[in-house]
């Protein structure tokens, strides 16, 4: 088994690391505290090709592989988890399904500017009364002579307040034993499509999310993405990729928490020696490093399988489950190593702890990942 990165993957990772250190890390605390949408960082990520990383160049992307995407996600998220999720939603939840399921016209007119980062996308699946049980959504789309009329609400829509397009899922047939869903592409500004104010959250303060509403929102037939009635599969296949993005975000948060802890443990003294010399601290650092490596291997495996075109539902869920819970454990230990300073907003580890927590929730809670994994295990 070969764990070496290619020269191109190393170059992409180093570019992201350098960019994150120079342009993102110095601002991470400020944008978190102010809850400021980082427009200037998003523009620079676009210039570097980070907003459509695995989309082929003819459609505005960087034409790289999923492992490169994971490497960049880790570096960006280590500097700022908010910037990480803004990037991940655009890449995994918008560009990826549009490339896989979109028409040629949708790819030319919408995917291309979004993959270039000239426009931004978001993904509307979750509703006020349906999160984990995604199929039972209340949003409807009714067929008319020349298109569809959407009615409903979606919430926790990351990038929602700023996105130029939403890929939204609605029920189009409730007549059979199983309800059927369809995916639609709706541009911002379409009459009947509105956005509420940004949500207040525990962490990832700079990544704005909001509730969006569809009220008698008319879209043409050309807004349908994938086949009519097959929208749930579009959503699920999209999340198979999205969960690699969130696992990578968790890797970045944990990496930052570990690196900060190592630095602090070498500087801070107690009982006459740097605390790094105490076995109690060394054991924590050992566990943090080991868990981080284990999560990275799971994530890289899922990314590699996606690139090979293999079904990777279970592997993505394993990566997302383990990496997200690992990030919380690592950030928890990072605060412990920092003692009182870890609890203070002057040090970054409290931000890592708050930011880690969401990775256990969005794009499927840990409980949902366990359901997906169990289904595969039991199927054999
Ligand atoms: N790929 C392709 N098709 C899939 C699939 C996949 N990964 N998973 C399921 N399907 C298909 C099934 O084969 C089945 O097809 P048939 O009807 O032809 O048999 C169909 O989809 C329904 O599958 P299930 O019966 O397994 O569906 P379910 O209702 O039992 O639900 C679930 C499965 C795993 C619980 C799913 O509802 C789920 O993942 N829930 C969590 C939703 C979620 O992750 N939400 C996150 C929102 S996005 C977000 O957070 C974005 C953000 O802002 C950052």
Short mmCIF file of C-alpha atoms and ligand atoms in Angstrom, two decimals:
data_model
loop_
_atom_site.label_atom_id
_atom_site.label_comp_id
_atom_site.label_asym_id
_atom_site.label_seq_id
_atom_site.Cartn_x
_atom_site.Cartn_y
_atom_site.Cartn_z
CA UNK A 1 0.00 0.00 0.00
CA UNK A 2 1.43 3.36 -1.00
CA UNK A 3 0.76 6.36 1.27
CA UNK A 4 3.02 8.75 -0.67
CA UNK A 5 1.48 11.82 -2.21
CA UNK A 6 2.30 12.61 -5.82
CA UNK A 7 4.45 15.61 -6.61
CA UNK A 8 1.34 17.48 -7.78
CA UNK A 9 -0.57 16.66 -4.57
CA UNK A 10 2.37 17.86 -2.44
CA UNK A 11 2.61 21.05 -4.47
CA UNK A 12 -1.11 21.75 -4.12
CA UNK A 13 -0.97 21.07 -0.36
CA UNK A 14 2.08 23.31 0.11
CA UNK A 15 0.44 26.10 -1.89
CA UNK A 16 -2.63 25.87 0.34
CA UNK A 17 -0.50 25.71 3.51
CA UNK A 18 1.48 28.78 2.50
CA UNK A 19 -1.64 30.70 1.46
CA UNK A 20 -3.46 29.76 4.68
CA UNK A 21 -0.51 30.83 6.84
CA UNK A 22 -0.08 34.17 5.05
CA UNK A 23 -3.61 35.22 4.20
CA UNK A 24 -6.03 33.37 6.47
CA UNK A 25 -4.47 32.51 9.85
CA UNK A 26 -3.70 36.15 10.78
CA UNK A 27 -7.38 37.03 10.30
CA UNK A 28 -9.03 33.88 11.69
CA UNK A 29 -9.64 35.18 15.19
CA UNK A 30 -10.91 38.56 13.96
CA UNK A 31 -13.42 37.13 11.48
CA UNK A 32 -14.60 34.61 14.07
CA UNK A 33 -15.12 37.24 16.75
CA UNK A 34 -16.86 39.65 14.37
CA UNK A 35 -18.78 36.91 12.53
CA UNK A 36 -17.53 38.57 9.37
CA UNK A 37 -18.06 36.91 5.97
CA UNK A 38 -14.49 36.66 4.56
CA UNK A 39 -15.11 37.97 1.00
CA UNK A 40 -11.48 38.83 0.35
CA UNK A 41 -10.31 35.32 1.37
CA UNK A 42 -13.00 33.69 -0.78
CA UNK A 43 -11.85 35.78 -3.76
CA UNK A 44 -8.27 34.61 -3.24
CA UNK A 45 -9.34 30.99 -2.84
CA UNK A 46 -11.12 31.38 -6.18
CA UNK A 47 -7.92 32.70 -7.81
CA UNK A 48 -6.06 29.63 -6.55
CA UNK A 49 -8.70 27.31 -8.03
CA UNK A 50 -9.86 26.12 -4.59
CA UNK A 51 -13.58 26.63 -5.23
CA UNK A 52 -13.94 24.03 -7.97
CA UNK A 53 -11.00 21.79 -7.29
CA UNK A 54 -12.15 18.47 -8.76
CA UNK A 55 -14.17 19.94 -11.63
CA UNK A 56 -12.51 19.54 -15.05
CA UNK A 57 -10.91 22.66 -16.47
CA UNK A 58 -13.39 23.05 -19.39
CA UNK A 59 -16.08 23.68 -16.74
CA UNK A 60 -14.06 26.24 -14.81
CA UNK A 61 -12.47 23.89 -12.28
CA UNK A 62 -8.88 23.09 -11.38
CA UNK A 63 -9.12 19.52 -12.75
CA UNK A 64 -7.49 17.99 -9.64
CA UNK A 65 -8.40 14.86 -7.70
CA UNK A 66 -10.42 14.40 -4.53
CA UNK A 67 -7.31 13.69 -2.47
CA UNK A 68 -5.91 17.10 -3.48
CA UNK A 69 -9.23 18.62 -2.45
CA UNK A 70 -8.96 16.90 0.94
CA UNK A 71 -5.39 18.15 1.40
CA UNK A 72 -6.40 21.73 0.65
CA UNK A 73 -9.52 21.50 2.84
CA UNK A 74 -7.31 20.36 5.74
CA UNK A 75 -4.88 23.26 5.31
CA UNK A 76 -7.57 25.93 4.90
CA UNK A 77 -9.57 24.56 7.85
CA UNK A 78 -6.47 24.43 10.06
CA UNK A 79 -6.23 28.19 9.61
CA UNK A 80 -9.98 28.88 9.68
CA UNK A 81 -12.73 26.27 9.81
CA UNK A 82 -15.28 28.82 8.57
CA UNK A 83 -13.31 29.32 5.35
CA UNK A 84 -13.06 25.52 5.11
CA UNK A 85 -16.79 24.94 5.13
CA UNK A 86 -17.51 27.81 2.70
CA UNK A 87 -15.08 26.10 0.33
CA UNK A 88 -16.44 22.62 0.99
CA UNK A 89 -20.08 23.54 0.34
CA UNK A 90 -19.16 25.14 -2.98
CA UNK A 91 -17.00 22.19 -4.06
CA UNK A 92 -18.78 19.14 -2.68
CA UNK A 93 -22.39 20.14 -2.34
CA UNK A 94 -22.82 22.33 -5.37
CA UNK A 95 -20.17 21.81 -8.07
CA UNK A 96 -19.87 18.03 -7.64
CA UNK A 97 -23.58 17.18 -8.15
CA UNK A 98 -23.93 19.72 -10.94
CA UNK A 99 -21.00 18.12 -12.74
CA UNK A 100 -22.38 14.60 -12.18
CA UNK A 101 -26.08 15.20 -12.79
CA UNK A 102 -26.38 18.56 -14.57
CA UNK A 103 -27.20 19.17 -18.22
CA UNK A 104 -24.63 20.58 -20.59
CA UNK A 105 -26.42 23.95 -20.44
CA UNK A 106 -26.36 23.94 -16.60
CA UNK A 107 -22.66 23.09 -16.67
CA UNK A 108 -21.86 25.89 -19.10
CA UNK A 109 -24.06 28.58 -17.58
CA UNK A 110 -23.92 27.78 -13.87
CA UNK A 111 -21.21 25.26 -12.99
CA UNK A 112 -18.47 27.11 -14.85
CA UNK A 113 -18.70 30.47 -13.01
CA UNK A 114 -19.30 28.71 -9.68
CA UNK A 115 -16.28 26.40 -10.10
CA UNK A 116 -14.22 29.47 -11.06
CA UNK A 117 -15.39 31.13 -7.84
CA UNK A 118 -16.97 34.03 -9.71
CA UNK A 119 -20.31 32.89 -8.28
CA UNK A 120 -21.13 30.91 -5.15
CA UNK A 121 -23.39 27.91 -4.59
CA UNK A 122 -25.29 26.38 -1.67
CA UNK A 123 -27.28 23.21 -1.00
CA UNK A 124 -30.83 23.04 0.36
CA UNK A 125 -31.82 19.71 1.87
CA UNK A 126 -32.47 20.24 5.59
CA UNK A 127 -35.77 21.71 6.74
CA UNK A 128 -37.04 23.04 10.07
CA UNK A 129 -38.80 19.71 10.73
CA UNK A 130 -36.56 17.27 8.83
CA UNK A 131 -32.83 16.98 9.25
CA UNK A 132 -31.65 13.40 9.75
CA UNK A 133 -34.84 11.98 8.23
CA UNK A 134 -34.17 13.83 5.02
CA UNK A 135 -36.79 12.03 2.89
CA UNK A 136 -39.75 13.37 4.86
CA UNK A 137 -39.31 16.95 3.71
CA UNK A 138 -42.29 19.29 3.47
CA UNK A 139 -41.06 21.36 0.53
CA UNK A 140 -43.11 20.63 -2.59
CA UNK A 141 -42.61 21.31 -6.27
CA UNK A 142 -45.76 21.17 -8.42
CA UNK A 143 -45.59 20.72 -12.19
CA UNK A 144 -47.10 23.40 -14.40
CA UNK A 145 -47.35 23.62 -18.18
CA UNK A 146 -43.89 25.15 -18.58
CA UNK A 147 -42.06 24.43 -15.34
CA UNK A 148 -42.45 23.95 -11.59
CA UNK A 149 -43.68 25.92 -8.58
CA UNK A 150 -41.73 25.47 -5.35
CA UNK A 151 -43.12 26.05 -1.85
CA UNK A 152 -41.36 25.40 1.44
CA UNK A 153 -38.44 26.36 3.66
CA UNK A 154 -34.91 25.03 4.13
CA UNK A 155 -32.72 25.82 7.10
CA UNK A 156 -29.07 25.84 8.25
CA UNK A 157 -28.12 26.61 4.65
CA UNK A 158 -24.38 27.27 4.74
CA UNK A 159 -23.43 30.04 2.26
CA UNK A 160 -27.20 30.73 1.97
CA UNK A 161 -27.07 34.47 2.67
CA UNK A 162 -24.44 35.03 -0.05
CA UNK A 163 -24.91 32.24 -2.61
CA UNK A 164 -25.85 33.08 -6.19
CA UNK A 165 -27.50 29.67 -6.67
CA UNK A 166 -29.10 27.01 -4.52
CA UNK A 167 -29.38 23.34 -5.40
CA UNK A 168 -32.64 22.58 -3.62
CA UNK A 169 -34.58 19.37 -3.07
CA UNK A 170 -38.37 19.15 -3.13
CA UNK A 171 -41.03 16.45 -3.18
CA UNK A 172 -42.56 16.09 -6.64
CA UNK A 173 -44.72 13.02 -6.10
CA UNK A 174 -46.50 11.91 -2.92
CA UNK A 175 -48.93 9.52 -4.63
CA UNK A 176 -47.04 6.19 -4.35
CA UNK A 177 -45.90 4.11 -1.37
CA UNK A 178 -42.60 6.08 -1.40
CA UNK A 179 -42.47 9.81 -1.90
CA UNK A 180 -40.34 11.01 -4.78
CA UNK A 181 -38.01 14.00 -4.77
CA UNK A 182 -36.43 16.14 -7.45
CA UNK A 183 -33.42 18.46 -7.40
CA UNK A 184 -33.76 22.03 -8.73
CA UNK A 185 -31.31 24.78 -9.48
CA UNK A 186 -32.63 28.18 -8.34
CA UNK A 187 -30.75 31.45 -8.90
CA UNK A 188 -30.82 34.13 -6.20
CA UNK A 189 -33.24 36.84 -7.22
CA UNK A 190 -35.85 34.41 -8.55
CA UNK A 191 -39.22 35.82 -7.38
CA UNK A 192 -40.43 33.83 -4.37
CA UNK A 193 -36.93 32.72 -3.27
CA UNK A 194 -35.84 34.70 -0.19
CA UNK A 195 -33.23 34.44 2.55
CA UNK A 196 -33.58 35.15 6.27
CA UNK A 197 -30.88 36.82 8.37
CA UNK A 198 -27.73 34.75 9.17
CA UNK A 199 -28.08 32.23 12.02
CA UNK A 200 -26.34 32.70 15.39
CA UNK A 201 -24.18 29.68 16.10
CA UNK A 202 -21.70 28.22 18.62
CA UNK A 203 -18.84 28.19 16.12
CA UNK A 204 -17.81 28.69 12.49
CA UNK A 205 -19.00 32.26 12.97
CA UNK A 206 -17.64 33.57 9.67
CA UNK A 207 -19.44 30.91 7.60
CA UNK A 208 -22.89 32.38 7.37
CA UNK A 209 -25.91 30.11 7.21
CA UNK A 210 -29.60 30.99 7.13
CA UNK A 211 -33.12 29.77 6.50
CA UNK A 212 -34.34 30.20 2.94
CA UNK A 213 -37.94 30.34 1.76
CA UNK A 214 -39.72 29.33 -1.44
CA UNK A 215 -43.14 30.91 -1.82
CA UNK A 216 -44.86 30.35 -5.12
CA UNK A 217 -41.38 30.26 -6.63
CA UNK A 218 -41.61 29.49 -10.34
CA UNK A 219 -38.72 27.81 -12.15
CA UNK A 220 -38.52 26.48 -15.71
CA UNK A 221 -38.17 22.79 -16.66
CA UNK A 222 -34.50 23.50 -17.36
CA UNK A 223 -33.99 24.03 -13.58
CA UNK A 224 -34.34 20.29 -12.89
CA UNK A 225 -31.01 18.63 -12.01
CA UNK A 226 -30.88 14.89 -12.71
CA UNK A 227 -34.02 12.93 -13.42
CA UNK A 228 -37.42 13.94 -12.07
CA UNK A 229 -38.19 11.72 -9.08
CA UNK A 230 -34.53 10.78 -8.51
CA UNK A 231 -33.61 13.76 -6.34
CA UNK A 232 -33.08 11.83 -3.11
CA UNK A 233 -30.39 9.75 -4.78
CA UNK A 234 -28.77 12.94 -6.08
CA UNK A 235 -28.73 14.26 -2.49
CA UNK A 236 -27.35 11.03 -1.00
CA UNK A 237 -24.64 10.61 -3.66
CA UNK A 238 -23.68 14.25 -3.12
CA UNK A 239 -23.32 13.70 0.62
CA UNK A 240 -21.03 10.73 -0.04
CA UNK A 241 -18.59 13.30 -1.40
CA UNK A 242 -19.52 16.06 1.04
CA UNK A 243 -18.65 13.88 4.01
CA UNK A 244 -15.06 13.63 2.72
CA UNK A 245 -14.96 17.44 2.75
CA UNK A 246 -16.22 17.63 6.34
CA UNK A 247 -13.85 14.87 7.46
CA UNK A 248 -11.04 16.96 5.94
CA UNK A 249 -12.29 20.06 7.72
CA UNK A 250 -12.16 18.10 11.00
CA UNK A 251 -8.59 17.01 10.20
CA UNK A 252 -7.62 20.65 9.78
CA UNK A 253 -9.20 21.73 13.05
CA UNK A 254 -7.48 18.87 14.92
CA UNK A 255 -4.15 19.55 13.24
CA UNK A 256 -4.30 23.19 14.32
CA UNK A 257 -5.24 22.21 17.89
CA UNK A 258 -2.37 19.71 18.07
CA UNK A 259 0.25 22.06 16.61
CA UNK A 260 -0.75 24.88 18.97
CA UNK A 261 -0.59 22.46 21.90
CA UNK A 262 2.89 21.23 20.97
CA UNK A 263 4.17 24.81 20.75
CA UNK A 264 2.57 25.76 24.05
CA UNK A 265 3.83 22.62 25.83
CA UNK A 266 7.41 23.46 24.86
CA UNK A 267 7.14 27.05 26.10
CA UNK A 268 5.02 26.82 29.23
CA UNK A 269 6.84 25.74 32.38
CA UNK A 270 5.54 24.09 35.52
CA UNK A 271 7.42 22.48 38.37
CA UNK A 272 10.64 23.87 36.90
CA UNK A 273 10.43 22.29 33.44
CA UNK A 274 8.49 22.85 30.18
CA UNK A 275 5.20 21.02 30.54
CA UNK A 276 6.14 18.96 27.44
CA UNK A 277 8.46 17.05 29.76
CA UNK A 278 5.57 15.84 31.91
CA UNK A 279 4.27 12.43 30.95
CA UNK A 280 0.69 13.59 31.53
CA UNK A 281 1.09 16.08 28.66
CA UNK A 282 3.08 13.67 26.48
CA UNK A 283 0.32 11.05 26.72
CA UNK A 284 -2.27 13.59 25.62
CA UNK A 285 -0.10 14.70 22.68
CA UNK A 286 0.48 11.06 21.70
CA UNK A 287 -3.22 10.28 21.65
CA UNK A 288 -3.97 13.44 19.67
CA UNK A 289 -1.33 12.64 17.02
CA UNK A 290 -2.36 8.99 16.71
CA UNK A 291 -6.05 9.75 16.35
CA UNK A 292 -5.35 12.49 13.83
CA UNK A 293 -3.28 10.12 11.70
CA UNK A 294 -5.95 7.41 11.88
CA UNK A 295 -8.64 9.86 10.77
CA UNK A 296 -6.43 11.11 7.94
CA UNK A 297 -5.94 7.57 6.64
CA UNK A 298 -9.70 6.93 6.64
CA UNK A 299 -10.29 10.23 4.83
CA UNK A 300 -7.61 9.61 2.22
CA UNK A 301 -9.03 6.13 1.57
CA UNK A 302 -12.50 7.53 0.94
CA UNK A 303 -11.05 10.24 -1.33
CA UNK A 304 -9.03 7.70 -3.28
CA UNK A 305 -12.08 5.47 -3.74
CA UNK A 306 -14.12 8.43 -5.00
CA UNK A 307 -11.40 9.18 -7.55
CA UNK A 308 -11.39 5.53 -8.62
CA UNK A 309 -15.13 5.78 -9.30
CA UNK A 310 -15.90 3.15 -6.63
CA UNK A 311 -18.96 3.36 -4.37
CA UNK A 312 -17.62 4.96 -1.18
CA UNK A 313 -20.74 5.55 0.90
CA UNK A 314 -19.53 3.53 3.88
CA UNK A 315 -15.93 4.75 3.65
CA UNK A 316 -17.05 8.41 3.58
CA UNK A 317 -19.27 7.85 6.60
CA UNK A 318 -16.46 6.12 8.50
CA UNK A 319 -14.10 8.98 7.70
CA UNK A 320 -16.63 11.66 8.67
CA UNK A 321 -17.69 9.85 11.86
CA UNK A 322 -14.18 9.20 13.11
CA UNK A 323 -12.59 12.48 12.00
CA UNK A 324 -15.34 14.66 13.47
CA UNK A 325 -15.43 12.94 16.86
CA UNK A 326 -11.62 12.87 16.85
CA UNK A 327 -11.50 16.64 16.24
CA UNK A 328 -13.68 17.27 19.28
CA UNK A 329 -11.53 14.98 21.45
CA UNK A 330 -8.31 16.60 20.19
CA UNK A 331 -9.60 20.14 20.71
CA UNK A 332 -10.82 19.12 24.20
CA UNK A 333 -7.31 17.91 25.09
CA UNK A 334 -5.78 21.05 23.56
CA UNK A 335 -7.78 23.17 26.00
CA UNK A 336 -6.68 20.92 28.87
CA UNK A 337 -3.02 21.33 27.91
CA UNK A 338 -3.43 25.10 27.78
CA UNK A 339 -5.19 25.19 31.17
CA UNK A 340 -6.86 28.53 31.90
CA UNK A 341 -5.40 30.07 28.74
CA UNK A 342 -7.17 27.39 26.72
CA UNK A 343 -10.48 28.67 28.03
CA UNK A 344 -9.62 32.23 27.07
CA UNK A 345 -10.53 33.78 23.74
CA UNK A 346 -6.96 35.12 23.54
CA UNK A 347 -5.81 31.64 22.47
CA UNK A 348 -7.17 29.83 19.38
CA UNK A 349 -7.97 26.48 21.00
CA UNK A 350 -11.38 27.54 22.32
CA UNK A 351 -12.28 28.41 18.70
CA UNK A 352 -11.07 24.99 17.53
CA UNK A 353 -13.23 23.37 20.22
CA UNK A 354 -16.35 25.31 19.13
CA UNK A 355 -15.64 24.75 15.44
CA UNK A 356 -14.96 21.02 15.85
CA UNK A 357 -18.39 20.40 17.34
CA UNK A 358 -20.34 21.18 14.17
CA UNK A 359 -18.43 18.57 12.17
CA UNK A 360 -20.26 15.94 14.26
CA UNK A 361 -23.59 17.40 13.16
CA UNK A 362 -23.74 18.78 9.63
CA UNK A 363 -23.79 16.63 6.49
CA UNK A 364 -25.24 13.89 8.68
CA UNK A 365 -24.85 13.56 12.45
CA UNK A 366 -22.56 10.92 13.94
CA UNK A 367 -25.68 8.86 14.57
CA UNK A 368 -26.61 9.00 10.86
CA UNK A 369 -23.06 7.97 9.89
CA UNK A 370 -23.40 4.97 12.23
CA UNK A 371 -26.72 4.06 10.54
CA UNK A 372 -25.09 4.24 7.09
CA UNK A 373 -22.08 2.19 8.23
CA UNK A 374 -24.29 -0.41 9.96
CA UNK A 375 -26.40 -0.78 6.81
CA UNK A 376 -23.26 -1.63 4.82
CA UNK A 377 -21.86 -3.92 7.49
CA UNK A 378 -25.12 -5.85 7.77
CA UNK A 379 -25.50 -6.10 4.00
CA UNK A 380 -22.09 -7.82 3.89
N1 LIG B 1 -26.00 7.03 -3.11
C1 LIG B 1 -26.99 6.78 -4.02
N2 LIG B 1 -28.24 6.39 -3.65
C2 LIG B 1 -28.48 6.23 -2.34
C3 LIG B 1 -27.50 6.47 -1.36
C4 LIG B 1 -26.22 6.88 -1.79
N3 LIG B 1 -25.25 7.13 -0.92
N4 LIG B 1 -28.05 6.27 -0.14
C5 LIG B 1 -29.30 5.89 -0.34
N5 LIG B 1 -29.56 5.86 -1.67
C6 LIG B 1 -30.83 5.49 -2.31
C7 LIG B 1 -31.23 4.09 -1.86
O1 LIG B 1 -30.64 3.10 -2.69
C8 LIG B 1 -32.74 4.11 -2.01
O2 LIG B 1 -33.06 3.91 -3.37
P1 LIG B 1 -34.36 3.01 -3.79
O3 LIG B 1 -35.54 3.83 -3.34
O4 LIG B 1 -34.25 2.89 -5.27
O5 LIG B 1 -34.23 1.72 -3.06
C9 LIG B 1 -33.08 5.57 -1.66
O6 LIG B 1 -31.86 6.34 -1.84
C10 LIG B 1 -33.53 5.72 -0.23
O7 LIG B 1 -32.53 5.18 0.61
P2 LIG B 1 -32.83 4.72 2.11
O8 LIG B 1 -34.04 3.83 2.12
O9 LIG B 1 -31.57 4.18 2.69
O10 LIG B 1 -33.22 6.11 2.77
P3 LIG B 1 -33.63 6.51 4.27
O11 LIG B 1 -34.82 7.35 4.22
O12 LIG B 1 -33.62 5.27 5.11
O13 LIG B 1 -32.46 7.51 4.70
C11 LIG B 1 -30.37 8.24 5.57
C12 LIG B 1 -31.16 7.26 4.65
C13 LIG B 1 -28.96 7.69 5.50
C14 LIG B 1 -30.83 8.25 6.99
C15 LIG B 1 -30.46 9.64 4.92
O14 LIG B 1 -31.74 10.21 5.11
C16 LIG B 1 -29.41 10.61 5.46
O15 LIG B 1 -28.25 10.57 5.05
N6 LIG B 1 -29.83 11.53 6.35
C17 LIG B 1 -28.96 12.60 6.79
C18 LIG B 1 -29.14 13.80 5.92
C19 LIG B 1 -27.98 14.70 5.96
O16 LIG B 1 -26.82 14.28 5.95
N7 LIG B 1 -28.25 15.99 5.95
C20 LIG B 1 -27.21 16.98 5.89
C21 LIG B 1 -27.72 18.19 5.21
S1 LIG B 1 -26.55 18.98 4.21
C22 LIG B 1 -25.64 19.99 5.21
O17 LIG B 1 -25.51 19.81 6.38
C23 LIG B 1 -24.96 21.06 4.45
C24 LIG B 1 -24.35 22.18 5.15
O18 LIG B 1 -24.92 23.24 5.31
C25 LIG B 1 -22.90 22.09 5.48
#
